[in-house]
CSV table of C-alpha atoms and ligand atoms in Angstrom, one decimal:
chain,number,residue,atom,x,y,z
A,15,ARG,CA,0.0,0.0,0.0
A,16,MET,CA,2.8,2.4,0.9
A,17,VAL,CA,4.6,1.8,-2.3
A,18,ILE,CA,1.5,2.5,-4.3
A,19,LEU,CA,0.8,5.7,-2.4
A,20,ARG,CA,4.3,6.9,-2.9
A,21,CYS,CA,4.2,6.2,-6.6
A,22,ARG,CA,1.0,8.2,-6.9
A,23,PHE,CA,2.6,11.0,-5.0
A,24,ILE,CA,5.0,11.9,-7.8
A,25,THR,CA,5.5,10.7,-11.3
A,26,ILE,CA,8.3,11.8,-13.5
A,27,ASN,CA,8.9,11.5,-17.2
A,28,LEU,CA,12.3,12.0,-18.6
A,29,ALA,CA,12.6,13.8,-21.9
A,30,PRO,CA,15.6,15.7,-23.2
A,31,ILE,CA,14.3,19.0,-24.4
A,32,ARG,CA,16.9,21.6,-23.9
A,33,PRO,CA,20.3,21.1,-22.3
A,34,SER,CA,20.7,23.2,-19.2
A,35,HIS,CA,23.9,24.4,-17.8
A,36,PHE,CA,24.3,21.5,-15.4
A,37,GLN,CA,22.2,18.7,-16.9
A,38,SER,CA,21.8,17.5,-20.4
A,39,HIS,CA,18.3,16.1,-19.6
A,40,LYS,CA,15.3,18.1,-18.7
A,41,ILE,CA,13.3,16.5,-15.9
A,42,LEU,CA,9.6,16.6,-16.5
A,43,HIS,CA,8.3,16.7,-13.0
A,44,THR,CA,4.6,16.3,-12.4
A,45,THR,CA,2.8,15.4,-9.3
A,46,ARG,CA,-0.8,14.5,-8.7
A,47,PHE,CA,-0.8,17.9,-6.9
A,48,PHE,CA,-0.6,19.7,-10.2
A,49,ARG,CA,-3.4,19.7,-12.6
A,50,THR,CA,-1.8,20.7,-15.9
A,51,PRO,CA,0.8,18.5,-17.4
A,52,ASN,CA,2.2,20.7,-20.0
A,53,LEU,CA,3.7,23.9,-18.6
A,54,ILE,CA,7.0,24.1,-20.4
A,55,SER,CA,5.7,26.9,-22.6
A,56,THR,CA,4.2,28.9,-19.8
A,57,PRO,CA,5.7,32.3,-19.5
A,58,ARG,CA,8.1,32.5,-16.6
A,59,ILE,CA,6.6,34.8,-14.0
A,60,THR,CA,7.8,35.5,-10.6
A,61,SER,CA,5.6,36.9,-7.8
A,62,SER,CA,7.5,40.2,-7.9
A,63,SER,CA,6.7,40.6,-11.6
A,64,LEU,CA,3.0,40.0,-11.1
A,65,PRO,CA,0.8,42.7,-12.6
A,66,THR,CA,-1.9,44.0,-10.2
A,67,THR,CA,-4.8,43.2,-12.6
A,68,ARG,CA,-4.9,39.9,-14.3
A,69,SER,CA,-7.5,37.8,-16.1
A,70,ILE,CA,-8.7,34.6,-14.5
A,71,SER,CA,-6.7,32.6,-17.0
A,72,ASP,CA,-3.5,34.5,-16.3
A,73,GLU,CA,-4.1,34.0,-12.6
A,74,ALA,CA,-4.6,30.3,-13.1
A,75,ARG,CA,-1.5,30.0,-15.3
A,76,PHE,CA,0.6,31.9,-12.8
A,77,ALA,CA,-0.6,29.7,-10.0
A,78,ARG,CA,0.1,26.5,-11.8
A,79,SER,CA,3.5,27.6,-13.0
A,80,VAL,CA,5.2,28.5,-9.8
A,81,ARG,CA,3.1,27.4,-6.8
A,82,PHE,CA,3.0,24.1,-5.1
A,83,ILE,CA,-0.6,23.2,-4.9
A,84,PRO,CA,-1.5,20.4,-2.4
A,85,PRO,CA,-4.3,17.9,-2.7
A,86,GLY,CA,-7.7,19.3,-1.9
A,87,VAL,CA,-7.1,22.7,-3.3
A,88,GLU,CA,-8.7,23.8,-6.6
A,89,ILE,CA,-6.7,26.3,-8.6
A,90,GLU,CA,-9.8,28.4,-9.0
A,91,GLU,CA,-10.1,28.7,-5.2
A,92,LEU,CA,-6.5,30.0,-4.8
A,93,THR,CA,-6.0,33.2,-3.0
A,94,ASP,CA,-2.7,34.9,-2.0
A,95,ASP,CA,-3.3,34.3,1.7
A,96,MET,CA,-3.2,30.5,1.1
A,97,VAL,CA,0.5,30.8,0.1
A,98,LEU,CA,2.9,30.4,3.0
A,99,PRO,CA,5.1,33.6,3.4
A,100,GLY,CA,8.6,33.2,1.9
A,101,SER,CA,7.6,30.2,-0.2
A,102,ASN,CA,5.7,29.0,-3.2
A,103,ILE,CA,3.7,26.6,-1.0
A,104,VAL,CA,-0.1,26.7,-0.9
A,105,ILE,CA,-1.5,25.4,2.4
A,106,GLY,CA,-4.5,23.1,1.9
A,107,PRO,CA,-6.9,21.1,4.0
A,108,PHE,CA,-4.3,18.4,5.0
A,109,ALA,CA,-2.3,20.9,7.0
A,110,GLY,CA,-2.8,20.2,10.7
A,111,HIS,CA,-1.0,20.1,14.0
A,112,SER,CA,2.5,21.0,13.1
A,113,GLN,CA,4.4,21.9,16.3
A,114,ILE,CA,6.9,19.5,17.7
A,115,LYS,CA,6.1,18.6,21.3
A,116,GLN,CA,8.4,15.7,21.8
A,117,VAL,CA,11.4,14.3,20.1
A,118,GLU,CA,13.6,11.4,20.9
A,119,PHE,CA,16.6,9.9,19.1
A,120,VAL,CA,15.8,6.3,18.1
A,121,LYS,CA,18.7,4.9,16.2
A,122,SER,CA,21.5,5.3,13.7
A,123,SER,CA,21.4,2.9,10.8
A,124,ALA,CA,24.2,2.0,8.4
A,125,ARG,CA,21.8,0.7,5.7
A,126,ALA,CA,18.2,1.4,4.6
A,127,ARG,CA,17.3,-2.1,5.8
A,128,ASP,CA,18.5,-1.4,9.3
A,129,CYS,CA,16.1,1.6,9.6
A,130,PRO,CA,13.1,1.4,12.0
A,131,LYS,CA,10.4,-0.9,10.7
A,132,ASP,CA,7.3,0.5,12.3
A,133,ASP,CA,5.9,2.1,9.1
A,134,LEU,CA,5.6,5.6,10.5
A,135,PRO,CA,6.0,8.3,7.9
A,136,GLU,CA,9.3,10.1,7.7
A,137,ILE,CA,10.8,13.3,6.4
A,138,ALA,CA,14.4,13.2,5.5
A,139,ILE,CA,16.8,16.2,5.7
A,140,LEU,CA,19.7,16.3,3.2
A,141,GLY,CA,22.3,18.8,2.2
A,142,ARG,CA,25.9,19.7,1.6
A,143,SER,CA,28.2,19.6,4.6
A,144,ASN,CA,28.0,23.0,6.3
A,145,VAL,CA,24.6,23.9,4.7
A,146,GLY,CA,23.1,24.4,8.2
A,147,LYS,CA,21.4,21.0,8.5
A,148,SER,CA,22.1,20.5,12.2
A,149,SER,CA,21.1,24.1,12.9
A,150,LEU,CA,17.8,23.7,11.1
A,151,ILE,CA,17.0,20.4,12.8
A,152,ASN,CA,17.7,22.0,16.2
A,153,CYS,CA,15.6,25.0,15.2
A,154,LEU,CA,12.7,22.8,14.2
A,155,VAL,CA,12.7,20.8,17.3
A,156,ARG,CA,13.8,23.7,19.5
A,157,LYS,CA,16.5,21.7,21.2
A,158,LYS,CA,20.2,22.3,20.9
A,159,GLU,CA,21.5,18.8,21.4
A,160,VAL,CA,19.3,16.8,19.0
A,161,ALA,CA,21.3,17.0,15.8
A,162,LEU,CA,24.6,16.7,17.6
A,163,THR,CA,24.2,12.9,17.4
A,164,SER,CA,25.1,13.1,13.7
A,165,LYS,CA,28.1,15.2,14.4
A,166,LYS,CA,29.8,12.7,16.7
A,167,PRO,CA,32.8,11.0,15.0
A,168,GLY,CA,31.8,7.9,13.3
A,169,LYS,CA,28.2,8.8,13.1
A,170,THR,CA,28.4,11.1,10.1
A,171,GLN,CA,27.8,8.4,7.6
A,172,LEU,CA,24.7,7.0,9.3
A,173,ILE,CA,21.0,7.6,8.9
A,174,ASN,CA,19.7,9.0,12.1
A,175,HIS,CA,16.1,8.6,13.0
A,176,PHE,CA,14.4,11.0,15.5
A,177,LEU,CA,10.8,10.1,16.6
A,178,VAL,CA,8.6,13.2,16.7
A,179,ASN,CA,5.4,13.3,18.8
A,180,LYS,CA,5.6,9.5,18.8
A,181,SER,CA,4.0,9.6,15.3
A,182,TRP,CA,6.6,10.4,12.6
A,183,TYR,CA,10.3,10.6,12.0
A,184,ILE,CA,12.7,13.3,11.2
A,185,VAL,CA,15.6,11.6,9.4
A,186,ASP,CA,19.1,13.2,9.5
A,187,LEU,CA,21.0,12.0,6.4
A,188,PRO,CA,24.7,12.2,5.9
A,189,GLY,CA,25.9,15.5,4.4
A,190,TYR,CA,27.4,15.4,1.0
A,191,GLY,CA,30.2,17.3,-0.7
A,192,PHE,CA,32.8,17.2,2.0
A,193,ALA,CA,35.7,19.0,0.5
A,194,LYS,CA,38.3,16.9,2.2
A,195,VAL,CA,36.7,13.5,1.6
A,196,SER,CA,38.4,11.3,-0.9
A,197,ASP,CA,36.7,10.2,-4.1
A,198,ALA,CA,36.3,6.7,-2.7
A,199,ALA,CA,34.5,8.0,0.3
A,200,LYS,CA,32.2,10.2,-1.9
A,201,THR,CA,31.2,7.1,-3.9
A,202,ASP,CA,30.4,5.3,-0.6
A,203,TRP,CA,28.1,8.2,0.3
A,204,SER,CA,26.3,7.9,-3.0
A,205,ALA,CA,25.7,4.1,-2.8
A,206,PHE,CA,24.7,4.3,0.8
A,207,THR,CA,22.3,7.3,0.6
A,208,LYS,CA,20.9,6.3,-2.8
A,209,GLY,CA,20.0,2.9,-1.3
A,210,TYR,CA,18.0,4.7,1.4
A,211,PHE,CA,16.1,6.8,-1.2
A,212,LEU,CA,15.4,3.9,-3.5
A,213,ASN,CA,14.3,1.5,-0.7
A,214,ARG,CA,12.5,3.5,1.9
A,215,ASP,CA,8.8,3.1,1.4
A,216,THR,CA,7.8,5.3,4.3
A,217,LEU,CA,9.7,8.3,3.0
A,218,VAL,CA,7.2,11.1,2.5
A,219,CYS,CA,9.5,13.8,1.3
A,220,VAL,CA,13.1,15.0,1.3
A,221,LEU,CA,14.0,18.4,2.5
A,222,LEU,CA,16.9,19.3,0.3
A,223,LEU,CA,18.8,22.1,2.0
A,224,ILE,CA,20.3,24.8,-0.2
A,225,ASP,CA,22.7,27.4,1.3
A,226,ALA,CA,21.3,30.8,0.2
A,227,SER,CA,24.5,32.6,1.1
A,228,VAL,CA,26.4,31.1,-1.9
A,229,PRO,CA,25.7,30.9,-5.6
A,230,PRO,CA,24.1,27.7,-7.0
A,231,GLN,CA,26.4,24.8,-6.6
A,232,LYS,CA,26.7,22.0,-9.2
A,233,ILE,CA,26.6,19.3,-6.5
A,234,ASP,CA,23.2,20.5,-5.1
A,235,LEU,CA,21.7,20.7,-8.6
A,236,ASP,CA,23.0,17.2,-9.4
A,237,CYS,CA,21.5,16.0,-6.2
A,238,ALA,CA,18.1,17.6,-7.0
A,239,ASN,CA,18.1,16.2,-10.5
A,240,TRP,CA,18.9,12.7,-9.2
A,241,LEU,CA,16.1,12.8,-6.7
A,242,GLY,CA,13.7,14.1,-9.4
A,243,ARG,CA,14.7,11.4,-11.8
A,244,ASN,CA,14.1,8.8,-9.1
A,245,ASN,CA,10.6,9.9,-8.1
A,246,VAL,CA,11.7,11.1,-4.7
A,247,PRO,CA,9.4,14.0,-3.6
A,248,LEU,CA,11.5,17.0,-2.6
A,249,THR,CA,11.2,20.4,-1.1
A,250,PHE,CA,13.9,22.9,-1.4
A,251,VAL,CA,14.7,24.6,1.9
A,252,PHE,CA,16.9,27.6,1.5
A,253,THR,CA,19.1,28.1,4.6
A,254,LYS,CA,20.9,31.1,6.0
A,255,CYS,CA,18.5,33.6,4.5
A,256,ASP,CA,19.4,36.1,7.2
A,257,LYS,CA,22.9,36.5,5.7
A,258,MET,CA,22.5,39.7,3.8
A,259,LYS,CA,26.2,40.0,3.0
A,260,ALA,CA,27.3,36.7,1.7
A,261,ALA,CA,30.4,35.1,0.2
A,262,LYS,CA,31.3,36.0,-3.4
A,263,GLY,CA,29.4,39.2,-3.2
A,264,LYS,CA,25.9,37.8,-4.0
A,265,ARG,CA,23.0,38.3,-1.6
A,266,PRO,CA,20.7,35.4,-0.7
A,267,ASP,CA,17.9,36.7,-2.8
A,268,GLU,CA,20.1,36.8,-5.9
A,269,ASN,CA,21.5,33.3,-5.2
A,270,ILE,CA,18.0,31.9,-4.6
A,271,LYS,CA,16.7,33.5,-7.8
A,272,ALA,CA,19.6,32.0,-9.8
A,273,PHE,CA,19.1,28.6,-8.3
A,274,GLN,CA,15.3,28.7,-9.0
A,275,GLN,CA,16.0,29.7,-12.5
A,276,ILE,CA,18.1,26.6,-13.1
A,277,ILE,CA,15.5,24.4,-11.4
A,278,ARG,CA,12.8,25.9,-13.6
A,279,GLU,CA,14.8,24.8,-16.6
A,280,ASN,CA,15.2,21.3,-15.3
A,281,PHE,CA,11.8,20.6,-13.7
A,282,LYS,CA,8.6,20.8,-15.6
A,283,GLN,CA,6.8,21.6,-12.3
A,284,HIS,CA,8.6,23.7,-9.8
A,285,PRO,CA,8.9,21.7,-6.6
A,286,PRO,CA,8.0,23.4,-3.3
A,287,TRP,CA,10.6,25.8,-1.9
A,288,ILE,CA,10.8,27.8,1.3
A,289,LEU,CA,13.2,30.4,2.8
A,290,THR,CA,14.5,29.8,6.3
A,291,SER,CA,17.0,31.0,8.8
A,292,SER,CA,17.9,29.1,11.9
A,293,VAL,CA,19.3,32.3,13.4
A,294,SER,CA,16.2,34.4,13.1
A,295,GLY,CA,13.6,31.5,13.0
A,296,LEU,CA,12.4,32.7,9.6
A,297,GLY,CA,10.3,30.0,7.9
A,298,ARG,CA,10.3,27.6,10.8
A,299,ASP,CA,6.6,27.5,11.6
A,300,GLU,CA,5.8,27.6,7.8
A,301,LEU,CA,8.1,24.7,7.1
A,302,LEU,CA,6.5,22.7,9.9
A,303,LEU,CA,3.1,23.4,8.5
A,304,HIS,CA,4.1,22.3,5.1
A,305,MET,CA,5.6,19.1,6.6
A,306,SER,CA,2.3,18.4,8.3
A,307,GLN,CA,0.3,18.6,5.1
A,308,LEU,CA,2.7,16.2,3.3
A,309,ARG,CA,2.5,13.8,6.2
A,310,ASN,CA,-1.2,13.9,6.7
A,311,TYR,CA,-1.8,13.4,3.0
A,312,TRP,CA,0.5,10.5,3.0
A,313,ASP,CA,-1.0,9.0,6.1
A,314,GLN,CA,-4.6,9.0,5.0
B,4,GDP,P1,25.7,21.2,8.9
B,4,GDP,O1,27.1,20.8,8.7
B,4,GDP,O2,25.0,21.2,7.6
B,4,GDP,O3,25.1,20.5,10.0
B,4,GDP,O4,25.8,22.8,9.3
B,4,GDP,P2,25.7,23.5,10.7
B,4,GDP,O5,24.3,23.5,11.2
B,4,GDP,O6,26.7,23.0,11.6
B,4,GDP,O7,26.0,25.0,10.3
B,4,GDP,C1,27.2,25.3,9.6
B,4,GDP,C2,27.6,26.7,9.8
B,4,GDP,O8,26.6,27.6,9.3
B,4,GDP,C3,27.7,27.1,11.3
B,4,GDP,O9,28.8,28.0,11.4
B,4,GDP,C4,26.4,27.7,11.6
B,4,GDP,O10,26.5,28.6,12.7
B,4,GDP,C5,26.1,28.4,10.3
B,4,GDP,N1,24.6,28.6,10.1
B,4,GDP,C6,23.7,27.6,10.1
B,4,GDP,N2,22.5,28.0,9.9
B,4,GDP,C7,22.6,29.3,9.8
B,4,GDP,C8,21.6,30.4,9.6
B,4,GDP,O11,20.4,30.2,9.4
B,4,GDP,N3,22.1,31.7,9.4
B,4,GDP,C9,23.4,31.9,9.6
B,4,GDP,N4,23.8,33.2,9.4
B,4,GDP,N5,24.3,31.0,9.8
B,4,GDP,C10,23.9,29.7,9.9
């Protein structure tokens, strides 16, 4: 049953249309959340370029082109106040209790088949080393020590399960892109983590963390494209959005725009994305609400 549900969640077609900077194949990404399958020719519109008066069809086209529309929401019903601030995510009827009341570390697993077997839904958190993954997990659960588990020597290459409210898991996955790791170790990471994505039927969604303080990184785009090609539902979580003066002179909003542009070229439907900062708490409650609607939909 779980497998069928997950397959219904996202279906992807591969079709080479136009080579992008990073990927020679365009990923046609459709989910049952989206109503129109053919949006490649839709004009690229961002919320900041929206005209104040639009016809219904323009409105609908805009909504379909950049927003993440959850089940239970009709495009015609969409209003701006249904979109989470700092994101493209529409909140629908499946959103519910989202706050984390209790969290406990359950186990570290070396392989997907060693992970907990109680069939609870899980949301995995993934990103480059130093992207702010531990900080985000600590910010979400409002505890300092939780994500430290994965920072202990020897635990960095393990899948760490944290049980939340006794009903679902946050999964801390090994970071990728360690500058000092040898090629052999990088390959290990790939096989290991890919095994998890391909075999974990209870995986509701991957939060792919993207550092907004640096320009788009090839390794992040490769990862996003790999997840897309393998039908793994993902949400882009931009981290460090408080850093107004960032490395290499670009500000987070410019980096995010550049990243989204590349994603738009690769994905037929733009996956959900949200801006966060573990320092200011930006996006925390919104991300939790989004996670609740993904979970509740999966759970039904
Ligand atoms: P991890 O390796 O992905 O777990 O990253 P960490 O959570 O350890 O964070 C890496 C670095 O980024 C640390 O120096 C953090 O203090 C910093 N950092 C993490 N999140 C934020 C954020 O939201 N804003 C800012 N300004 N810095 C952050």
